Coordinates of C-alpha atoms and ligand atoms in Angstrom, one line a residue:
M1 CA -21.1 9.2 -63.3
P2 CA -19.3 10.1 -66.6
T3 CA -21.0 12.9 -68.4
K4 CA -19.7 12.8 -71.9
Q5 CA -17.1 9.8 -72.0
T6 CA -18.9 6.5 -72.7
Y7 CA -15.9 5.0 -74.3
Y8 CA -12.8 3.6 -72.2
D9 CA -9.7 1.7 -73.1
V10 CA -10.4 -0.5 -69.8
I11 CA -13.6 -0.8 -67.6
V12 CA -12.8 -2.6 -64.4
I13 CA -15.9 -4.1 -62.8
G14 CA -15.1 -4.2 -59.1
A15 CA -13.0 -1.9 -56.7
G16 CA -11.8 -4.7 -54.2
P17 CA -8.2 -5.3 -54.1
A18 CA -7.9 -7.1 -57.5
G19 CA -10.1 -4.4 -59.4
Y20 CA -8.7 -1.3 -57.5
A21 CA -5.1 -2.6 -58.3
S22 CA -5.7 -3.2 -61.6
A23 CA -7.5 0.1 -62.5
I24 CA -4.4 2.0 -61.0
R25 CA -2.1 0.0 -62.9
C26 CA -4.0 0.4 -66.3
A27 CA -4.0 4.2 -65.6
Q28 CA -0.4 4.2 -64.9
L29 CA 0.2 2.5 -68.2
G30 CA -1.8 5.5 -70.1
F31 CA -5.2 3.8 -70.6
K32 CA -8.3 5.7 -70.1
T33 CA -9.9 3.6 -67.3
A34 CA -13.2 3.5 -65.4
C35 CA -13.8 1.3 -62.4
I36 CA -17.6 0.5 -61.5
D37 CA -18.5 -0.7 -58.1
S38 CA -21.8 -0.6 -56.0
W39 CA -20.5 -0.9 -52.6
R40 CA -22.1 1.1 -50.2
N41 CA -21.5 2.1 -46.4
K42 CA -23.9 2.0 -43.4
Q43 CA -24.8 5.6 -44.7
G44 CA -25.5 4.6 -48.2
Q45 CA -22.4 6.3 -49.5
S46 CA -20.2 4.8 -52.2
R47 CA -16.8 3.0 -50.8
L48 CA -14.0 1.6 -52.6
G49 CA -11.8 -1.5 -51.3
G50 CA -14.7 -4.3 -51.7
S51 CA -15.4 -6.8 -49.1
H52 CA -11.7 -7.1 -48.1
L53 CA -11.6 -3.6 -46.8
N54 CA -15.2 -2.9 -45.8
A55 CA -16.4 -6.5 -44.6
G56 CA -13.6 -8.7 -44.5
C57 CA -9.8 -8.5 -43.5
V58 CA -9.2 -5.2 -42.8
A59 CA -12.6 -4.7 -40.9
S60 CA -11.7 -8.0 -39.1
M61 CA -8.1 -7.3 -38.0
T62 CA -9.2 -3.6 -36.8
L63 CA -11.7 -5.3 -34.2
L64 CA -9.0 -8.0 -33.5
E65 CA -6.7 -5.1 -32.4
S66 CA -9.4 -3.7 -30.1
A67 CA -10.1 -7.2 -28.9
K68 CA -6.5 -7.8 -28.2
I69 CA -6.0 -4.7 -26.1
Y70 CA -9.1 -5.6 -24.0
H71 CA -7.9 -9.1 -23.4
L72 CA -4.4 -7.7 -22.3
L73 CA -6.0 -5.2 -19.9
N74 CA -8.2 -7.8 -18.4
H75 CA -5.7 -11.0 -18.3
E76 CA -2.0 -10.2 -19.4
I77 CA -1.5 -6.7 -17.8
K78 CA -0.9 -7.9 -14.3
N79 CA 2.3 -9.9 -15.4
H80 CA 3.7 -6.7 -16.3
G81 CA 3.1 -5.4 -12.7
I82 CA 0.7 -2.9 -14.0
H83 CA -3.0 -2.7 -12.6
A84 CA -5.8 -1.7 -14.6
E85 CA -9.0 -1.4 -12.6
N86 CA -12.7 -0.9 -13.9
I87 CA -12.0 -2.0 -17.6
S88 CA -15.3 -2.0 -19.4
M89 CA -16.1 -1.7 -23.0
D90 CA -18.0 0.5 -25.4
M91 CA -19.0 -1.9 -28.3
P92 CA -20.6 0.9 -30.5
Q93 CA -17.4 3.0 -30.1
I94 CA -15.3 0.0 -31.0
I95 CA -17.3 -0.5 -34.4
K96 CA -17.3 3.2 -35.0
R97 CA -13.5 3.3 -34.6
K98 CA -13.4 0.4 -37.1
D99 CA -15.8 2.2 -39.5
K100 CA -13.7 5.2 -39.2
I101 CA -10.4 3.6 -40.2
I102 CA -12.3 1.9 -43.2
D103 CA -13.7 5.4 -44.2
A104 CA -10.4 6.9 -44.1
I105 CA -8.4 3.9 -46.0
S106 CA -11.4 4.0 -48.7
Q107 CA -10.9 8.1 -49.2
K108 CA -7.4 7.5 -49.8
M109 CA -8.2 5.0 -52.4
A110 CA -10.8 7.5 -54.0
D111 CA -8.0 10.2 -53.8
L112 CA -5.6 8.0 -55.8
F113 CA -8.3 7.1 -58.1
A114 CA -8.8 11.0 -58.8
H115 CA -5.2 11.5 -59.0
H116 CA -4.8 9.1 -62.0
K117 CA -7.9 10.4 -63.6
I118 CA -9.7 7.0 -63.1
D119 CA -13.5 7.5 -63.6
H120 CA -14.9 5.7 -60.4
I121 CA -18.7 5.0 -61.1
H122 CA -21.0 4.1 -58.1
A123 CA -23.1 1.5 -59.9
N124 CA -24.1 -2.0 -60.7
A125 CA -22.5 -3.4 -63.8
S126 CA -23.4 -6.3 -65.9
L127 CA -21.4 -7.4 -69.0
L128 CA -23.3 -7.6 -72.4
N129 CA -22.2 -8.5 -75.6
G130 CA -19.4 -7.2 -77.9
R131 CA -17.2 -5.4 -75.0
Q132 CA -20.3 -3.6 -73.5
V133 CA -21.1 -3.0 -70.0
S134 CA -24.6 -2.1 -68.9
V135 CA -24.2 0.3 -66.1
M136 CA -27.3 1.0 -63.4
P137 CA -26.2 3.7 -60.9
V138 CA -26.9 3.3 -57.4
A139 CA -28.2 6.9 -56.9
T140 CA -30.3 7.5 -59.9
S141 CA -31.2 4.1 -61.1
T142 CA -31.0 5.5 -65.1
P143 CA -29.3 2.8 -66.8
S144 CA -26.5 3.4 -69.4
I145 CA -24.2 1.4 -71.7
L146 CA -20.5 1.9 -71.6
D147 CA -18.1 0.5 -74.4
A148 CA -14.3 -0.5 -73.8
Q149 CA -11.6 -2.2 -75.7
H150 CA -11.0 -4.3 -72.7
I151 CA -13.1 -5.3 -69.8
I152 CA -11.7 -6.7 -66.5
L153 CA -14.2 -8.5 -64.4
A154 CA -13.1 -8.4 -60.6
A155 CA -16.7 -8.6 -58.9
G156 CA -15.1 -10.8 -55.8
S157 CA -17.0 -13.2 -53.9
S158 CA -19.5 -13.4 -51.2
P159 CA -20.5 -15.5 -48.2
I160 CA -22.1 -19.0 -48.9
K161 CA -25.6 -19.1 -47.5
L162 CA -26.6 -22.4 -45.8
A163 CA -30.4 -23.8 -46.3
C164 CA -30.0 -25.2 -42.6
A165 CA -29.2 -21.6 -41.2
Q166 CA -31.2 -18.8 -42.8
I167 CA -29.6 -15.5 -42.2
D168 CA -31.9 -13.2 -40.5
N169 CA -28.8 -10.8 -39.5
E170 CA -30.1 -10.4 -36.1
F171 CA -29.5 -13.8 -34.5
I172 CA -28.2 -15.7 -37.4
I173 CA -25.7 -13.5 -39.0
D174 CA -23.3 -13.8 -41.8
S175 CA -19.7 -12.8 -41.5
V176 CA -20.4 -9.2 -42.5
A177 CA -23.0 -8.7 -39.7
A178 CA -20.6 -10.3 -37.3
L179 CA -18.3 -7.4 -37.9
N180 CA -21.1 -4.9 -36.7
L181 CA -22.4 -6.4 -33.4
D182 CA -23.3 -3.6 -31.2
A183 CA -23.2 -5.6 -28.1
L184 CA -21.3 -8.6 -26.7
P185 CA -23.0 -11.8 -26.8
K186 CA -22.7 -13.8 -24.0
K187 CA -22.6 -17.1 -25.9
L188 CA -22.2 -17.6 -29.8
A189 CA -21.5 -20.4 -32.1
V190 CA -19.8 -20.2 -35.5
I191 CA -20.6 -22.8 -38.2
G192 CA -17.4 -23.4 -39.9
A193 CA -13.9 -23.4 -38.5
G194 CA -12.2 -22.1 -41.9
I195 CA -10.0 -19.0 -41.9
V196 CA -13.2 -16.5 -41.7
G197 CA -14.8 -18.8 -38.8
L198 CA -11.5 -18.5 -36.9
E199 CA -10.9 -15.2 -37.3
L200 CA -14.4 -14.2 -36.2
A201 CA -14.2 -16.5 -33.4
S202 CA -10.7 -15.3 -32.2
I203 CA -12.2 -11.6 -31.9
W204 CA -15.6 -12.3 -29.8
N205 CA -13.7 -14.9 -27.8
R206 CA -10.9 -12.1 -26.8
F207 CA -13.8 -9.8 -26.1
G208 CA -15.1 -12.3 -23.6
A209 CA -17.8 -14.1 -25.5
E210 CA -18.4 -18.0 -24.8
T211 CA -17.4 -19.0 -28.4
I212 CA -18.2 -22.4 -29.8
L213 CA -16.6 -23.5 -33.3
L214 CA -18.7 -26.3 -35.0
E215 CA -16.6 -27.6 -38.0
A216 CA -18.0 -30.4 -40.3
Q217 CA -14.6 -31.7 -41.1
E218 CA -12.7 -33.9 -38.8
N219 CA -9.4 -32.6 -40.0
F220 CA -8.7 -29.2 -38.3
L221 CA -7.4 -26.6 -40.8
S222 CA -6.4 -29.2 -43.4
V223 CA -4.9 -26.7 -45.8
L224 CA -2.2 -26.3 -43.1
D225 CA 1.1 -28.2 -42.4
Q226 CA -0.4 -30.6 -39.8
Q227 CA 2.1 -30.0 -37.3
I228 CA 1.1 -26.1 -37.2
S229 CA -2.6 -27.0 -37.3
R230 CA -2.0 -29.4 -34.3
E231 CA -0.6 -26.5 -32.3
A232 CA -3.1 -24.1 -33.5
Y233 CA -5.8 -26.5 -32.2
R234 CA -3.7 -26.7 -28.9
I235 CA -3.4 -22.9 -28.5
Y236 CA -6.8 -21.9 -29.5
T237 CA -8.5 -24.6 -27.1
Q238 CA -6.2 -23.4 -24.4
Q239 CA -7.4 -19.7 -25.0
G240 CA -11.1 -21.0 -24.5
L241 CA -12.3 -21.5 -27.9
D242 CA -14.5 -24.5 -28.1
L243 CA -13.6 -26.2 -31.1
R244 CA -16.1 -29.2 -32.1
L245 CA -14.6 -31.1 -35.1
G246 CA -16.8 -33.5 -37.3
A247 CA -19.8 -31.3 -35.9
R248 CA -22.1 -30.8 -38.9
V249 CA -24.8 -28.5 -38.5
V250 CA -28.0 -29.6 -39.5
S251 CA -30.6 -27.0 -38.5
A252 CA -30.8 -23.4 -36.6
K253 CA -33.9 -21.8 -35.8
K254 CA -34.6 -18.5 -33.5
S255 CA -36.8 -18.7 -30.8
N256 CA -37.2 -16.5 -27.5
K257 CA -34.4 -14.3 -28.4
K258 CA -31.7 -17.0 -28.8
V259 CA -30.9 -19.5 -31.4
T260 CA -31.5 -23.1 -31.1
V261 CA -28.6 -25.1 -33.1
N262 CA -28.8 -28.6 -34.0
Y263 CA -25.7 -30.6 -35.0
Q264 CA -24.6 -34.0 -35.6
D265 CA -21.2 -35.7 -34.8
Q266 CA -20.0 -39.2 -34.5
D267 CA -21.9 -39.6 -31.0
G268 CA -25.3 -38.5 -32.1
N269 CA -27.5 -35.6 -32.3
H270 CA -26.7 -32.6 -30.0
T271 CA -28.4 -29.2 -29.5
L272 CA -27.0 -25.7 -28.3
R273 CA -28.6 -22.6 -27.4
V274 CA -26.8 -19.6 -28.1
D275 CA -27.3 -15.8 -28.1
K276 CA -25.9 -15.4 -31.8
L277 CA -24.9 -18.1 -34.5
I278 CA -22.4 -16.7 -37.3
V279 CA -22.6 -18.4 -40.4
A280 CA -19.0 -18.8 -41.9
S281 CA -19.2 -21.5 -44.3
G282 CA -17.3 -20.5 -47.2
R283 CA -17.4 -17.9 -49.9
K284 CA -18.6 -18.2 -53.6
P285 CA -17.8 -16.0 -56.6
N286 CA -20.0 -13.0 -57.3
S287 CA -21.0 -14.1 -60.9
E288 CA -24.5 -14.7 -60.8
T289 CA -25.7 -11.3 -62.4
L290 CA -22.4 -10.3 -63.6
A291 CA -22.9 -11.1 -67.3
A292 CA -26.2 -11.1 -69.4
P293 CA -27.2 -14.4 -70.5
E294 CA -26.6 -13.2 -74.0
A295 CA -23.0 -12.3 -73.3
N296 CA -22.4 -16.1 -72.9
L297 CA -19.7 -15.7 -70.4
L298 CA -18.4 -19.5 -69.4
L299 CA -18.7 -20.5 -65.5
D300 CA -18.3 -23.5 -64.2
E301 CA -20.7 -25.6 -62.1
N302 CA -19.8 -23.4 -59.1
G303 CA -20.2 -20.2 -60.8
Y304 CA -16.4 -19.5 -61.1
V305 CA -15.4 -17.7 -64.2
H306 CA -13.4 -19.8 -66.8
V307 CA -10.1 -18.2 -67.6
D308 CA -6.7 -19.3 -69.3
E309 CA -3.3 -18.8 -68.0
N310 CA -3.6 -15.0 -69.0
F311 CA -6.8 -14.5 -67.4
R312 CA -8.8 -14.4 -70.6
T313 CA -12.4 -15.6 -70.5
N314 CA -13.9 -17.2 -73.2
L315 CA -15.1 -13.5 -74.7
P316 CA -12.7 -11.5 -76.9
G317 CA -11.3 -8.8 -74.5
V318 CA -12.5 -9.7 -71.2
Y319 CA -10.6 -10.9 -68.5
A320 CA -11.5 -12.2 -64.9
I321 CA -9.3 -11.8 -61.8
G322 CA -9.3 -12.6 -58.1
D323 CA -12.0 -14.6 -56.4
L324 CA -14.0 -14.9 -59.4
T325 CA -11.7 -17.4 -60.9
L326 CA -10.2 -20.8 -59.6
L327 CA -6.5 -19.9 -60.1
G328 CA -5.3 -19.7 -56.3
P329 CA -6.7 -19.1 -53.2
M330 CA -9.3 -16.2 -52.2
L331 CA -6.5 -13.9 -51.1
A332 CA -6.6 -10.2 -51.4
H333 CA -2.6 -10.1 -52.4
K334 CA -3.3 -12.8 -54.9
G335 CA -6.0 -10.7 -56.7
I336 CA -3.8 -7.6 -56.4
E337 CA -0.9 -9.3 -58.3
E338 CA -3.5 -10.7 -60.9
G339 CA -4.9 -7.2 -61.5
V340 CA -1.5 -5.9 -62.3
F341 CA -0.8 -8.7 -64.5
V342 CA -3.8 -8.3 -66.6
A343 CA -3.1 -4.5 -67.1
E344 CA 0.5 -5.4 -68.2
H345 CA -0.7 -8.1 -70.4
I346 CA -3.3 -5.5 -72.1
A347 CA -0.2 -3.2 -72.6
G348 CA 1.8 -6.2 -74.1
V349 CA 4.0 -6.9 -71.1
H350 CA 4.2 -10.3 -69.4
S351 CA 5.3 -10.3 -66.0
P352 CA 4.3 -14.0 -64.6
I353 CA 2.9 -14.6 -61.0
N354 CA 4.7 -17.2 -59.0
Y355 CA 1.6 -19.0 -57.2
N356 CA 4.0 -21.5 -55.5
N357 CA 5.4 -18.4 -53.5
L358 CA 2.0 -17.0 -52.6
P359 CA 1.9 -16.5 -48.9
S360 CA -1.2 -17.1 -46.8
V361 CA -2.2 -15.8 -43.3
I362 CA -4.9 -16.5 -40.6
Y363 CA -5.4 -13.2 -38.7
T364 CA -5.9 -14.8 -35.3
E365 CA -4.1 -14.3 -32.1
P366 CA -1.5 -15.8 -32.5
E367 CA -1.2 -15.3 -36.3
I368 CA -0.6 -18.3 -38.6
A369 CA 1.2 -17.6 -42.1
W370 CA 2.7 -20.0 -44.5
V371 CA 4.4 -20.2 -48.1
G372 CA 5.1 -23.3 -50.2
Q373 CA 4.6 -26.9 -49.5
T374 CA 3.6 -28.7 -46.3
E375 CA 5.6 -31.6 -45.0
Q376 CA 2.8 -33.9 -45.6
A377 CA 2.4 -32.8 -49.3
L378 CA 6.1 -33.5 -49.8
H379 CA 6.0 -36.8 -48.1
A380 CA 3.0 -37.4 -50.5
I381 CA 5.1 -37.0 -53.7
G382 CA 8.4 -39.0 -52.1
E383 CA 10.3 -35.8 -51.9
A384 CA 13.5 -36.2 -49.6
I385 CA 13.3 -33.3 -47.2
N386 CA 15.0 -31.5 -44.1
I387 CA 13.0 -29.9 -41.5
G388 CA 14.3 -27.2 -39.1
I389 CA 12.0 -26.1 -36.2
F390 CA 12.4 -23.3 -33.6
P391 CA 10.0 -22.3 -30.9
L392 CA 9.1 -18.8 -30.2
H393 CA 9.8 -19.2 -26.5
A394 CA 13.5 -19.6 -27.3
T395 CA 13.8 -16.0 -28.6
A396 CA 14.5 -13.0 -26.4
R397 CA 12.1 -10.7 -28.1
A398 CA 9.0 -13.3 -27.8
Q399 CA 9.8 -13.4 -24.1
A400 CA 10.1 -9.8 -23.6
M401 CA 6.6 -9.2 -25.4
G402 CA 5.1 -12.1 -23.6
K403 CA 4.0 -13.8 -26.6
A404 CA 6.1 -16.8 -26.7
E405 CA 3.7 -19.2 -28.1
G406 CA 4.3 -20.8 -31.5
M407 CA 7.1 -21.8 -33.8
V408 CA 8.7 -21.4 -37.1
K409 CA 9.1 -24.5 -39.3
I410 CA 11.3 -24.4 -42.5
I411 CA 11.3 -27.3 -44.9
S412 CA 14.1 -27.7 -47.1
Q413 CA 14.9 -30.1 -50.2
A414 CA 17.4 -32.7 -48.9
E415 CA 19.5 -32.8 -52.2
S416 CA 19.8 -29.2 -53.0
D417 CA 18.8 -27.5 -49.5
M418 CA 16.5 -25.2 -51.5
I419 CA 13.7 -24.1 -49.2
L420 CA 10.2 -25.6 -50.3
G421 CA 8.1 -24.4 -47.5
V422 CA 7.9 -22.2 -44.4
H423 CA 5.2 -22.4 -41.8
I424 CA 4.9 -20.0 -38.8
I425 CA 2.4 -19.9 -35.9
G426 CA 3.1 -17.0 -33.5
T427 CA 2.8 -13.3 -33.0
Q428 CA 3.3 -11.3 -36.0
A429 CA 3.5 -14.5 -38.3
S430 CA 2.0 -12.3 -41.1
E431 CA 5.2 -10.1 -40.8
L432 CA 7.8 -12.8 -40.5
I433 CA 6.7 -14.7 -43.5
T434 CA 7.6 -12.0 -46.1
E435 CA 11.2 -13.1 -45.2
A436 CA 10.4 -16.5 -46.2
V437 CA 8.6 -15.4 -49.4
L438 CA 11.4 -13.3 -50.4
A439 CA 13.9 -16.3 -49.8
M440 CA 11.9 -18.5 -52.0
E441 CA 11.5 -16.1 -54.5
F442 CA 15.2 -16.0 -54.9
S443 CA 15.3 -19.9 -54.7
A444 CA 17.3 -19.5 -51.4
S445 CA 18.6 -22.3 -49.6
S446 CA 18.2 -22.8 -45.9
E447 CA 21.9 -21.9 -45.6
D448 CA 21.3 -18.8 -47.2
L449 CA 18.7 -17.8 -44.4
A450 CA 21.2 -19.3 -41.9
R451 CA 24.2 -17.1 -43.1
T452 CA 21.7 -13.9 -43.2
I453 CA 22.5 -11.7 -40.5
H454 CA 19.4 -11.1 -38.3
A455 CA 18.9 -8.1 -35.7
R456 CA 19.0 -9.1 -32.0
P457 CA 16.6 -9.0 -30.3
T458 CA 13.7 -9.4 -33.1
L459 CA 11.2 -12.2 -33.7
S460 CA 12.9 -12.8 -36.9
E461 CA 15.5 -14.5 -35.3
A462 CA 13.2 -17.4 -35.0
V463 CA 13.4 -17.9 -38.7
H464 CA 16.9 -17.4 -38.6
D465 CA 17.4 -20.0 -35.9
A466 CA 14.9 -22.4 -37.6
A467 CA 17.2 -22.4 -40.6
L468 CA 20.4 -23.2 -38.4
A469 CA 18.2 -25.9 -36.5
L470 CA 17.7 -27.6 -40.0
K471 CA 21.3 -28.3 -39.7
E472 CA 21.4 -29.0 -35.9
R473 CA 23.3 -25.7 -35.2
A474 CA 20.7 -23.6 -33.7
L475 CA 22.5 -21.5 -31.1
N476 CA 19.7 -21.0 -28.9
L477 CA 18.3 -24.7 -28.7
P478 CA 19.7 -27.9 -27.7
P479 CA 19.8 -30.1 -30.8
G480 CA 17.0 -32.4 -31.3
K481 CA 14.7 -30.2 -29.4
Ligands
NAI501 P1 -13.7 -22.1 -45.7 O1 -14.1 -23.0 -46.9 O2 -12.1 -22.3 -45.7 O3 -14.3 -22.7 -44.5 C1 -15.7 -23.0 -44.4 C2 -15.8 -24.3 -43.2 O4 -17.3 -24.2 -43.0 C3 -15.4 -25.6 -44.1 O5 -14.3 -26.1 -43.4 C4 -16.6 -26.3 -43.8 O6 -16.2 -27.9 -43.5 C5 -17.3 -25.8 -42.8 N1 -18.9 -26.0 -42.9 C6 -19.8 -25.7 -44.2 N2 -21.0 -26.4 -43.7 C7 -21.1 -26.5 -42.4 C8 -22.1 -27.1 -41.6 N3 -23.2 -27.2 -42.0 N4 -21.6 -27.5 -40.2 C9 -20.4 -27.2 -40.1 N5 -19.4 -26.8 -40.6 C10 -19.8 -26.3 -42.0 O7 -14.6 -21.0 -45.9 P2 -14.0 -19.4 -45.4 O8 -13.5 -19.5 -43.9 O9 -15.3 -18.7 -45.2 O10 -13.0 -18.7 -46.1 C11 -13.5 -18.5 -47.5 C12 -12.1 -18.0 -48.5 O11 -11.9 -16.8 -48.1 C13 -11.0 -19.0 -48.2 O12 -10.4 -19.3 -49.4 C14 -9.9 -18.0 -47.5 O13 -8.5 -18.3 -47.8 C15 -10.4 -16.8 -47.7 N6 -10.1 -15.7 -46.7 C16 -8.9 -15.5 -46.5 C17 -8.5 -14.5 -45.5 C18 -7.1 -14.0 -45.2 O14 -6.5 -14.1 -46.0 N7 -6.8 -13.9 -44.1 C19 -9.6 -13.9 -44.5 C20 -11.0 -14.5 -44.8 C21 -11.2 -15.2 -46.0

């Protein structure tokens, strides 16, 4: 807690990717900055990084790495002529490793805050009238009020609760508890085959749990290019994920140390008995207690904070960024860019964000990553396009890695050849997509990518070859394949 200073140039509420980045950029620009966040780890200690680090993507991918190794040792290593016997897992140690990594990253963030002389206040904050913030410290519960010239709201989002599946965090668990299981469930179900549901299912399925995904929508991963989502469906089901589409969960009850799940699909009512049920039915902005009623912060009917194109709320000097607003999807890197944008906007610098070139990633195995428009969306607006597709199995590197599933798909405008979308499913898709983002940021044509020299053997050759395939001149693939 600050001792004397109660006035800041900027107060940031929330230390997730958006708030954390914004606080650092504000400090770099010379503003006296405070960042207030109430996150506590299992030991009750303050942690920076928000749910993205502590209970979201980073936590999830850390466990996925362990799950991939376990799966490799059990199922894939024999192909390499290597024999591993008596493979076992120590789940508490796996969780401990994850927590240690998170702690180390959070500590590095705290060091950076200290370096930039940002006051990190471990407290619950609430916006008051007239650029004031009410602060309730987690440790002392002695409230105080801070004033600032500018206030940046970056309080993030949290899992949506379902009335039909009440969370007890023992048998019916949310996506946070699903990253802290101390034993492998034999059989588990997940409500929701969105990004969160798929990432969690991918982890526990790789560890060996029988995993059933119940998704109310008929259309699998409808935000994706449909060719990629069809390929994802094929690969996931082949891996043993039991994906049930058009399956709406209507009730879930704990009984005899198991969960009975009732769901409906076009064939009628069904019942499942599982050891754990994970609820991954979406996220909502953390705006319920973010502002006192007298502050009159304008929210929409779903709790999203209303902002203009410069992230200004209806209150003078108050901004909102990241998952709190409806500008773009709930993505950590989107929040980071918005945090930087607002800091620079306050300093009088305007550096616009190009939402058209925002990459998205699903961290399953294999990964899915995309940027720009889908084939379906472009057809819907009558855009004439060309498409180049290259399968990963035709690259030497993917074959050598034993990770040959998936493809790269590049879509370009027929008239100008400008790249309009790139869609990748395959190992390290999250890394490969950056080349596509950069190309699109520079308004590159598919010809530009085709003429760019790619190192061989690398996975990135698949991006190169997809650009060549667009003109039917991929060297490593017969035309029309
Ligand atoms: P989501 O809205 O994408 O998916 C939730 C799914 O649950 C929906 O498809 C919905 O139809 C289904 N559902 C809801 N109620 C149901 C019921 N009763 N029975 C069966 N199905 C039901 O939400 P999700 O996956 O929680 O993701 C939230 C946000 O977080 C997304 O915007 C995503 O972009 C972001 N996110 C991004 C990550 C990344 O960048 N890798 C990782 C995690 C989240």
